[in-house]
CSV table of C-alpha atoms and ligand atoms in Angstrom, one decimal:
chain,number,residue,atom,x,y,z
A,1,MET,CA,-23.2,13.3,5.2
A,2,LYS,CA,-25.8,10.7,4.3
A,3,LEU,CA,-28.5,10.1,7.1
A,4,PRO,CA,-28.2,6.6,8.7
A,5,ARG,CA,-31.8,5.7,7.6
A,6,ALA,CA,-30.7,6.2,3.9
A,7,PHE,CA,-27.6,4.1,4.2
A,8,TYR,CA,-29.4,0.9,3.5
A,9,ARG,CA,-31.8,2.1,0.8
A,10,PRO,CA,-31.1,0.9,-2.9
A,11,LEU,CA,-29.5,3.6,-4.8
A,12,ALA,CA,-31.6,2.9,-7.9
A,13,ILE,CA,-35.3,2.2,-8.3
A,14,GLY,CA,-35.6,-1.7,-8.9
A,15,ALA,CA,-32.0,-2.3,-7.6
A,16,PRO,CA,-31.9,-5.2,-4.9
A,17,GLU,CA,-31.9,-4.2,-1.2
A,18,PRO,CA,-28.2,-3.7,0.1
A,19,LEU,CA,-27.1,-6.4,2.3
A,20,ARG,CA,-26.8,-5.8,6.1
A,21,GLU,CA,-23.8,-8.2,6.6
A,22,VAL,CA,-21.1,-9.6,4.4
A,23,PRO,CA,-22.3,-13.2,3.3
A,24,VAL,CA,-20.4,-15.8,5.3
A,25,ARG,CA,-18.2,-17.5,2.6
A,26,LEU,CA,-14.8,-19.2,2.7
A,27,GLU,CA,-12.4,-17.1,0.8
A,28,ARG,CA,-9.0,-18.5,1.7
A,29,MET,CA,-7.6,-17.8,-1.8
A,30,ILE,CA,-8.8,-15.4,-4.6
A,31,HIS,CA,-7.3,-17.0,-7.6
A,32,PHE,CA,-6.3,-14.8,-10.5
A,33,VAL,CA,-6.9,-16.1,-14.0
A,34,PRO,CA,-6.3,-14.1,-17.2
A,35,PRO,CA,-9.5,-14.5,-19.0
A,36,HIS,CA,-8.3,-13.6,-22.5
A,37,ILE,CA,-6.3,-16.9,-22.8
A,38,GLU,CA,-8.5,-19.6,-24.0
A,39,LYS,CA,-6.4,-22.5,-22.7
A,40,VAL,CA,-6.7,-21.0,-19.0
A,41,ARG,CA,-10.5,-20.5,-19.4
A,42,ALA,CA,-10.8,-24.1,-20.3
A,43,LYS,CA,-9.3,-25.1,-17.0
A,44,VAL,CA,-11.9,-23.0,-15.0
A,45,PRO,CA,-14.4,-25.9,-14.6
A,46,GLU,CA,-11.5,-27.9,-12.6
A,47,LEU,CA,-10.3,-24.9,-10.8
A,48,ILE,CA,-13.9,-24.3,-9.3
A,49,HIS,CA,-13.3,-27.4,-7.2
A,50,GLU,CA,-9.8,-26.4,-6.0
A,51,VAL,CA,-10.2,-22.7,-5.2
A,52,ASP,CA,-12.6,-20.6,-2.9
A,53,VAL,CA,-12.7,-17.8,-5.4
A,54,VAL,CA,-12.2,-17.6,-9.1
A,55,LEU,CA,-11.3,-14.1,-10.3
A,56,GLY,CA,-11.1,-13.0,-13.9
A,57,ASN,CA,-8.5,-10.3,-14.1
A,58,LEU,CA,-9.0,-7.4,-16.3
A,59,GLU,CA,-6.7,-4.8,-15.0
A,60,ASP,CA,-2.7,-4.9,-14.7
A,61,ALA,CA,-1.0,-7.9,-16.4
A,62,ILE,CA,-3.5,-7.7,-19.2
A,63,PRO,CA,-1.9,-6.3,-22.3
A,64,LEU,CA,-3.4,-3.2,-23.8
A,65,ASP,CA,-4.4,-5.0,-26.9
A,66,GLN,CA,-6.2,-7.8,-25.0
A,67,LYS,CA,-8.3,-5.7,-22.8
A,68,GLU,CA,-11.5,-6.2,-24.8
A,69,ALA,CA,-10.6,-10.0,-25.2
A,70,ALA,CA,-10.2,-10.3,-21.5
A,71,ARG,CA,-13.6,-8.8,-20.8
A,72,LYS,CA,-15.2,-11.0,-23.4
A,73,GLY,CA,-13.4,-14.1,-22.0
A,74,PHE,CA,-14.5,-13.4,-18.5
A,75,ILE,CA,-18.2,-13.2,-19.6
A,76,ALA,CA,-17.7,-16.4,-21.5
A,77,MET,CA,-16.1,-18.3,-18.6
A,78,ALA,CA,-18.8,-16.9,-16.3
A,79,LYS,CA,-21.6,-18.2,-18.6
A,80,ALA,CA,-19.8,-21.6,-19.1
A,81,SER,CA,-19.8,-23.0,-15.5
A,82,ASP,CA,-21.9,-23.4,-12.5
A,83,PHE,CA,-19.8,-22.1,-9.6
A,84,GLY,CA,-21.8,-23.4,-6.9
A,85,SER,CA,-20.4,-22.2,-3.6
A,86,THR,CA,-17.1,-21.0,-5.2
A,87,GLY,CA,-17.0,-17.3,-5.6
A,88,LEU,CA,-16.9,-15.7,-9.0
A,89,TRP,CA,-15.1,-12.3,-8.9
A,90,THR,CA,-13.5,-10.0,-11.4
A,91,ARG,CA,-10.8,-7.3,-11.0
A,92,LEU,CA,-12.2,-4.2,-13.1
A,93,ASN,CA,-9.8,-1.8,-14.9
A,94,ALA,CA,-9.1,1.4,-12.9
A,95,LEU,CA,-11.7,4.0,-12.6
A,96,ASN,CA,-9.6,6.5,-14.6
A,97,SER,CA,-9.1,4.0,-17.6
A,98,PRO,CA,-10.9,3.9,-20.9
A,99,TRP,CA,-12.2,0.3,-20.4
A,100,VAL,CA,-13.9,0.4,-17.0
A,101,LEU,CA,-17.2,1.8,-18.2
A,102,ASP,CA,-17.7,-1.2,-20.6
A,103,ASP,CA,-16.2,-3.5,-18.0
A,104,PHE,CA,-19.1,-2.6,-15.8
A,105,THR,CA,-22.0,-2.4,-18.2
A,106,GLU,CA,-21.1,-5.5,-20.3
A,107,ILE,CA,-20.4,-7.8,-17.4
A,108,VAL,CA,-23.4,-6.7,-15.1
A,109,GLY,CA,-25.5,-6.9,-18.3
A,110,GLU,CA,-24.3,-10.5,-19.4
A,111,VAL,CA,-23.6,-12.1,-16.0
A,112,GLY,CA,-24.7,-9.9,-13.3
A,113,ASP,CA,-26.5,-12.5,-11.5
A,114,LYS,CA,-23.5,-14.9,-11.4
A,115,LEU,CA,-21.1,-12.2,-10.2
A,116,ASP,CA,-20.4,-12.0,-6.5
A,117,VAL,CA,-17.7,-9.1,-6.2
A,118,VAL,CA,-16.1,-6.6,-8.2
A,119,MET,CA,-12.6,-5.8,-7.2
A,120,VAL,CA,-11.8,-2.2,-7.7
A,121,PRO,CA,-8.2,-1.3,-8.1
A,122,LYS,CA,-6.5,1.8,-6.8
A,123,VAL,CA,-9.3,3.1,-4.6
A,124,GLU,CA,-8.3,6.4,-3.2
A,125,GLY,CA,-11.3,7.7,-1.2
A,126,VAL,CA,-15.1,7.3,-0.7
A,127,TRP,CA,-15.8,9.1,-3.9
A,128,ASP,CA,-14.5,6.0,-5.9
A,129,ILE,CA,-16.9,3.5,-3.8
A,130,HIS,CA,-19.7,5.9,-4.2
A,131,TYR,CA,-19.2,6.0,-7.9
A,132,CYS,CA,-19.1,2.3,-8.3
A,133,ASP,CA,-22.0,1.9,-5.8
A,134,GLN,CA,-24.4,4.2,-7.8
A,135,LEU,CA,-23.4,2.8,-11.1
A,136,LEU,CA,-23.9,-0.8,-9.9
A,137,ALA,CA,-27.3,0.1,-8.5
A,138,GLN,CA,-28.3,1.5,-11.8
A,139,LEU,CA,-27.0,-1.6,-13.8
A,140,GLU,CA,-28.6,-3.9,-11.4
A,141,ALA,CA,-32.0,-2.2,-11.8
A,142,ARG,CA,-31.7,-2.1,-15.6
A,143,TYR,CA,-30.7,-5.7,-15.9
A,144,GLY,CA,-32.9,-7.1,-13.0
A,145,VAL,CA,-30.0,-8.5,-11.1
A,146,LYS,CA,-31.5,-10.1,-7.9
A,147,LYS,CA,-28.7,-9.8,-5.3
A,148,PRO,CA,-26.2,-6.8,-4.8
A,149,ILE,CA,-23.0,-7.3,-6.4
A,150,MET,CA,-20.4,-6.4,-3.7
A,151,ILE,CA,-17.3,-4.1,-4.0
A,152,HIS,CA,-13.7,-5.1,-2.8
A,153,ALA,CA,-11.3,-2.3,-2.8
A,154,ILE,CA,-7.7,-2.7,-3.3
A,155,LEU,CA,-5.6,-0.6,-1.0
A,156,GLU,CA,-2.6,0.3,-3.2
A,157,THR,CA,-2.1,4.1,-3.1
A,158,ALA,CA,-0.8,6.4,-0.3
A,159,GLU,CA,-4.1,8.5,-0.4
A,160,GLY,CA,-6.1,5.1,-0.1
A,161,VAL,CA,-4.2,4.2,2.9
A,162,LYS,CA,-4.7,7.5,4.4
A,163,ASN,CA,-8.5,7.3,3.7
A,164,VAL,CA,-8.9,3.5,4.8
A,165,ASP,CA,-11.4,4.1,7.4
A,166,GLU,CA,-13.8,6.1,5.4
A,167,ILE,CA,-13.4,3.7,2.5
A,168,ALA,CA,-14.3,0.8,4.8
A,169,SER,CA,-17.5,2.6,5.8
A,170,ALA,CA,-18.5,4.2,2.5
A,171,SER,CA,-21.2,1.8,1.5
A,172,PRO,CA,-23.2,-1.3,2.6
A,173,ARG,CA,-21.8,-2.8,-0.7
A,174,MET,CA,-18.3,-3.2,0.7
A,175,HIS,CA,-17.1,-6.7,0.9
A,176,GLY,CA,-13.6,-6.0,2.1
A,177,MET,CA,-10.1,-5.0,1.0
A,178,SER,CA,-6.8,-6.3,-0.2
A,179,LEU,CA,-3.5,-4.9,0.2
A,180,GLY,CA,-1.8,-4.2,-3.2
A,181,PRO,CA,1.9,-4.0,-2.2
A,182,ALA,CA,3.2,-3.5,-5.8
A,183,ASP,CA,1.2,-0.3,-6.7
A,184,LEU,CA,1.5,1.0,-3.1
A,185,ALA,CA,5.3,0.7,-3.1
A,186,ALA,CA,5.3,2.8,-6.3
A,187,SER,CA,2.8,5.3,-5.0
A,188,ARG,CA,4.9,5.7,-1.8
A,189,ALA,CA,8.3,5.8,-3.6
A,190,MET,CA,9.4,2.8,-1.8
A,191,LYS,CA,12.8,1.7,-3.3
A,192,THR,CA,11.7,-1.7,-4.2
A,193,THR,CA,11.1,-3.7,-7.3
A,194,ARG,CA,9.0,-6.7,-5.8
A,195,VAL,CA,5.4,-7.7,-5.6
A,196,GLY,CA,5.0,-8.1,-2.0
A,197,GLY,CA,7.0,-9.9,0.7
A,198,GLY,CA,10.0,-8.6,2.6
A,199,HIS,CA,13.2,-6.8,1.5
A,200,PRO,CA,16.7,-8.0,2.9
A,201,ASP,CA,17.7,-4.3,3.4
A,202,TYR,CA,14.9,-3.3,5.7
A,203,GLN,CA,16.7,-4.2,8.9
A,204,VAL,CA,17.1,-3.1,12.5
A,205,LEU,CA,20.5,-3.3,13.9
A,206,SER,CA,21.6,-3.9,17.5
A,207,ASP,CA,23.8,-1.4,19.3
A,208,PRO,CA,27.6,-1.8,19.1
A,209,ASP,CA,29.0,-3.9,21.8
A,210,GLY,CA,32.7,-4.1,21.8
A,211,ASP,CA,34.1,-6.4,19.3
A,212,ARG,CA,30.9,-8.7,19.2
A,213,PRO,CA,29.2,-8.9,15.8
A,214,ARG,CA,26.1,-6.7,15.7
A,215,GLN,CA,22.8,-8.5,15.4
A,216,SER,CA,20.2,-7.4,12.7
A,217,ALA,CA,16.9,-8.8,11.8
A,218,GLN,CA,14.7,-8.2,8.7
A,219,GLN,CA,11.5,-6.3,9.5
A,220,ASP,CA,8.1,-6.5,7.7
A,221,LEU,CA,7.6,-3.8,5.3
A,222,TRP,CA,3.9,-4.3,5.3
A,223,HIS,CA,3.1,-4.7,8.8
A,224,TYR,CA,1.7,-1.1,9.3
A,225,THR,CA,-0.4,-1.2,6.3
A,226,LEU,CA,-1.8,-4.5,7.0
A,227,ALA,CA,-2.7,-3.7,10.6
A,228,ARG,CA,-4.4,-0.5,9.7
A,229,MET,CA,-6.4,-2.3,6.9
A,230,VAL,CA,-7.4,-5.1,9.3
A,231,ASP,CA,-8.7,-2.7,11.9
A,232,ALA,CA,-10.7,-0.6,9.2
A,233,CYS,CA,-12.2,-3.8,8.0
A,234,ALA,CA,-13.0,-5.4,11.2
A,235,ALA,CA,-14.4,-2.3,12.7
A,236,ASN,CA,-17.0,-2.1,9.6
A,237,GLY,CA,-17.7,-6.0,9.4
A,238,LEU,CA,-15.7,-6.3,6.5
A,239,LYS,CA,-13.0,-9.0,5.4
A,240,ALA,CA,-9.2,-8.2,4.9
A,241,PHE,CA,-6.8,-9.9,2.5
A,242,TYR,CA,-3.3,-9.9,1.7
A,243,GLY,CA,-2.9,-9.4,-1.9
A,244,PRO,CA,-0.2,-10.9,-4.4
A,245,PHE,CA,3.2,-12.5,-3.7
A,246,GLY,CA,5.1,-12.2,-7.0
A,247,ASP,CA,8.1,-14.6,-6.3
A,248,PHE,CA,6.7,-17.8,-7.3
A,249,SER,CA,10.1,-19.5,-6.8
A,250,ASP,CA,10.0,-18.7,-3.1
A,251,ALA,CA,7.2,-20.8,-1.6
A,252,LEU,CA,8.6,-20.4,1.9
A,253,ALA,CA,8.5,-16.6,1.8
A,254,CYS,CA,5.0,-16.7,0.3
A,255,GLU,CA,3.9,-18.9,3.1
A,256,SER,CA,5.4,-16.8,5.7
A,257,GLN,CA,3.8,-13.5,4.2
A,258,PHE,CA,0.5,-15.2,4.1
A,259,ARG,CA,0.7,-16.6,7.5
A,260,ASN,CA,1.6,-13.2,9.0
A,261,ALA,CA,-1.5,-11.9,7.2
A,262,PHE,CA,-3.7,-14.8,8.7
A,263,LEU,CA,-2.5,-14.2,12.2
A,264,LEU,CA,-3.0,-10.7,12.0
A,265,GLY,CA,-6.7,-11.2,11.2
A,266,CYS,CA,-6.8,-11.6,7.2
A,267,ALA,CA,-9.2,-14.0,5.7
A,268,GLY,CA,-7.1,-15.0,2.7
A,269,ALA,CA,-4.7,-13.9,0.1
A,270,TRP,CA,-4.5,-13.7,-3.7
A,271,THR,CA,-3.1,-16.8,-5.6
A,272,LEU,CA,-1.4,-15.8,-8.9
A,273,HIS,CA,0.1,-19.1,-9.7
A,274,PRO,CA,-1.2,-22.6,-9.2
A,275,SER,CA,1.5,-23.4,-6.8
A,276,GLN,CA,0.2,-20.8,-4.4
A,277,ILE,CA,-3.1,-22.5,-4.0
A,278,ALA,CA,-2.1,-25.1,-1.7
A,279,ILE,CA,0.0,-22.7,0.3
A,280,ALA,CA,-3.0,-20.4,0.7
A,281,LYS,CA,-5.3,-23.5,1.6
A,282,GLN,CA,-3.0,-24.6,4.3
A,283,VAL,CA,-2.1,-21.3,5.8
A,284,PHE,CA,-5.7,-19.9,5.9
A,285,SER,CA,-7.2,-23.0,7.3
A,286,PRO,CA,-6.6,-23.0,11.0
A,287,ASP,CA,-3.9,-25.2,12.4
A,288,VAL,CA,-5.4,-28.6,13.7
A,289,ALA,CA,-3.6,-28.3,17.2
A,290,GLU,CA,-5.1,-24.7,17.6
A,291,VAL,CA,-8.4,-26.0,16.6
A,292,LEU,CA,-8.4,-28.9,19.2
A,293,PHE,CA,-7.2,-26.5,21.9
A,294,ALA,CA,-9.8,-23.9,21.0
A,295,LYS,CA,-12.5,-26.6,21.2
A,296,LYS,CA,-11.2,-27.4,24.7
A,297,ILE,CA,-11.6,-23.9,25.8
A,298,LEU,CA,-15.2,-23.7,24.4
A,299,ALA,CA,-16.1,-26.9,26.0
A,300,ALA,CA,-14.7,-25.9,29.5
A,301,MET,CA,-16.6,-22.6,29.5
A,302,PRO,CA,-20.0,-23.4,27.9
A,303,ASP,CA,-21.5,-19.9,28.5
A,304,GLY,CA,-18.3,-18.1,27.7
A,305,THR,CA,-17.9,-16.5,31.1
A,306,GLY,CA,-15.4,-17.1,34.1
A,307,ALA,CA,-12.0,-18.3,34.2
A,308,VAL,CA,-10.5,-21.7,34.0
A,309,MET,CA,-7.0,-23.2,33.5
A,310,ILE,CA,-6.1,-25.5,30.8
A,311,ASP,CA,-2.7,-27.1,30.2
A,312,GLY,CA,-1.5,-24.4,32.8
A,313,LYS,CA,-2.9,-21.5,30.6
A,314,MET,CA,-5.4,-19.0,32.0
A,315,GLN,CA,-8.7,-18.8,30.0
A,316,ASP,CA,-11.3,-16.2,30.4
A,317,ASP,CA,-14.1,-14.5,28.4
A,318,ALA,CA,-11.6,-13.0,26.1
A,319,THR,CA,-9.7,-16.3,25.1
A,320,TRP,CA,-13.3,-17.9,24.8
A,321,LYS,CA,-14.0,-15.2,22.0
A,322,GLN,CA,-10.6,-15.9,20.4
A,323,ALA,CA,-11.4,-19.7,20.5
A,324,LYS,CA,-14.7,-19.0,18.9
A,325,VAL,CA,-13.1,-17.1,16.1
A,326,ILE,CA,-11.0,-20.3,15.4
A,327,VAL,CA,-13.5,-23.0,15.9
A,328,ASP,CA,-16.1,-21.0,13.8
A,329,LEU,CA,-13.7,-20.7,10.9
A,330,ALA,CA,-12.7,-24.5,11.3
A,331,ARG,CA,-16.4,-25.5,11.0
A,332,HIS,CA,-16.6,-23.4,7.8
A,333,VAL,CA,-13.3,-25.0,6.5
A,334,ALA,CA,-14.5,-28.5,7.5
A,335,SER,CA,-17.8,-27.9,5.5
A,336,ARG,CA,-15.7,-27.7,2.2
A,337,ASP,CA,-12.8,-30.1,3.4
A,338,PRO,CA,-13.7,-33.5,4.5
A,339,ALA,CA,-10.0,-34.4,5.4
A,340,LEU,CA,-9.7,-31.3,7.7
A,341,ALA,CA,-13.2,-32.0,9.1
A,342,SER,CA,-12.0,-35.3,10.5
A,343,ALA,CA,-8.7,-33.9,11.7
A,344,TYR,CA,-10.7,-31.0,13.5
A,345,GLY,CA,-12.9,-33.7,15.0
A,346,PHE,CA,-16.1,-32.4,13.5
B,1,LIG,C1,-1.8,-5.4,-6.7
B,1,LIG,O1,-2.6,-4.9,-7.7
B,1,LIG,C2,-0.6,-4.7,-6.4
B,1,LIG,O2,-0.4,-3.6,-7.1
B,1,LIG,O3,0.1,-5.2,-5.7
B,2,LIG,MG1,-2.1,-3.1,-8.4
């Protein structure tokens, strides 16, 4: 096991010091763009003002014969714009693919200083993170990159879920994790053909009761995994994200999946279609009434201790902490969104 003292040392001579904390940034939606399509790249300068993170996708959904074009397109789009406070991420090809080594070397070599995060698909255990960590350090050193490029793991294999705690604590370079329900469903042999969301047949049924019709209710296929991922991330100071929702025609179901993730502790979700941006923005920005109530709690307990009653509800040190999570997030959202800033009363 690596000694604690060595944990925060750079892994290559000349690589930047690893970060002690994940940078505080608003990441309500990670918006996927296919960078091999020139028409899509041309829209990136506008997109930067609409989303919190722009991600150039190199992995699944990019056709085999477009893999090189996607990488080149990502480098071009990274060079072409100033991203300001909007995150710039890429989803690399899988570590066992023939493209990933060039993804790493060409992207870090060309735009390493602009890149915030690499999303690594199909992470199965610490060995995957250690490989990326070492390679990124070598490339940062070679190309004089000034700040460490962070790693975001997609949790999308049964083995990855089994090892989620170790993955979360594998390196100071870890930014967070996203649930990848499509690959995870395949890896687990789930009998579905969907990209995230529920399934009408995943139900619990009430007991028989004479002639009365039996009640049934659909359950959440992803609750267990999401909760494990949130705990692993929170315990290690990382951020958890719901991944893709593939049915673009069902905005309500997308909103419901995103909201469950938000309530459970996630910071954001992927948006694969422009229509999902507004959904993510709304869901992952705290509700105005909730923020106003949380502000009341903080105001009533200035030092965060004791017990008070507000609107008939008991508040104490623990609800003060919950309120602080909401108000801190609201303040952060407000810094990017003037309309919400005034609704929140900042
Ligand atoms: C995402 O990559 C997924 O497999 O759901
Ligand atoms: Mg996947």
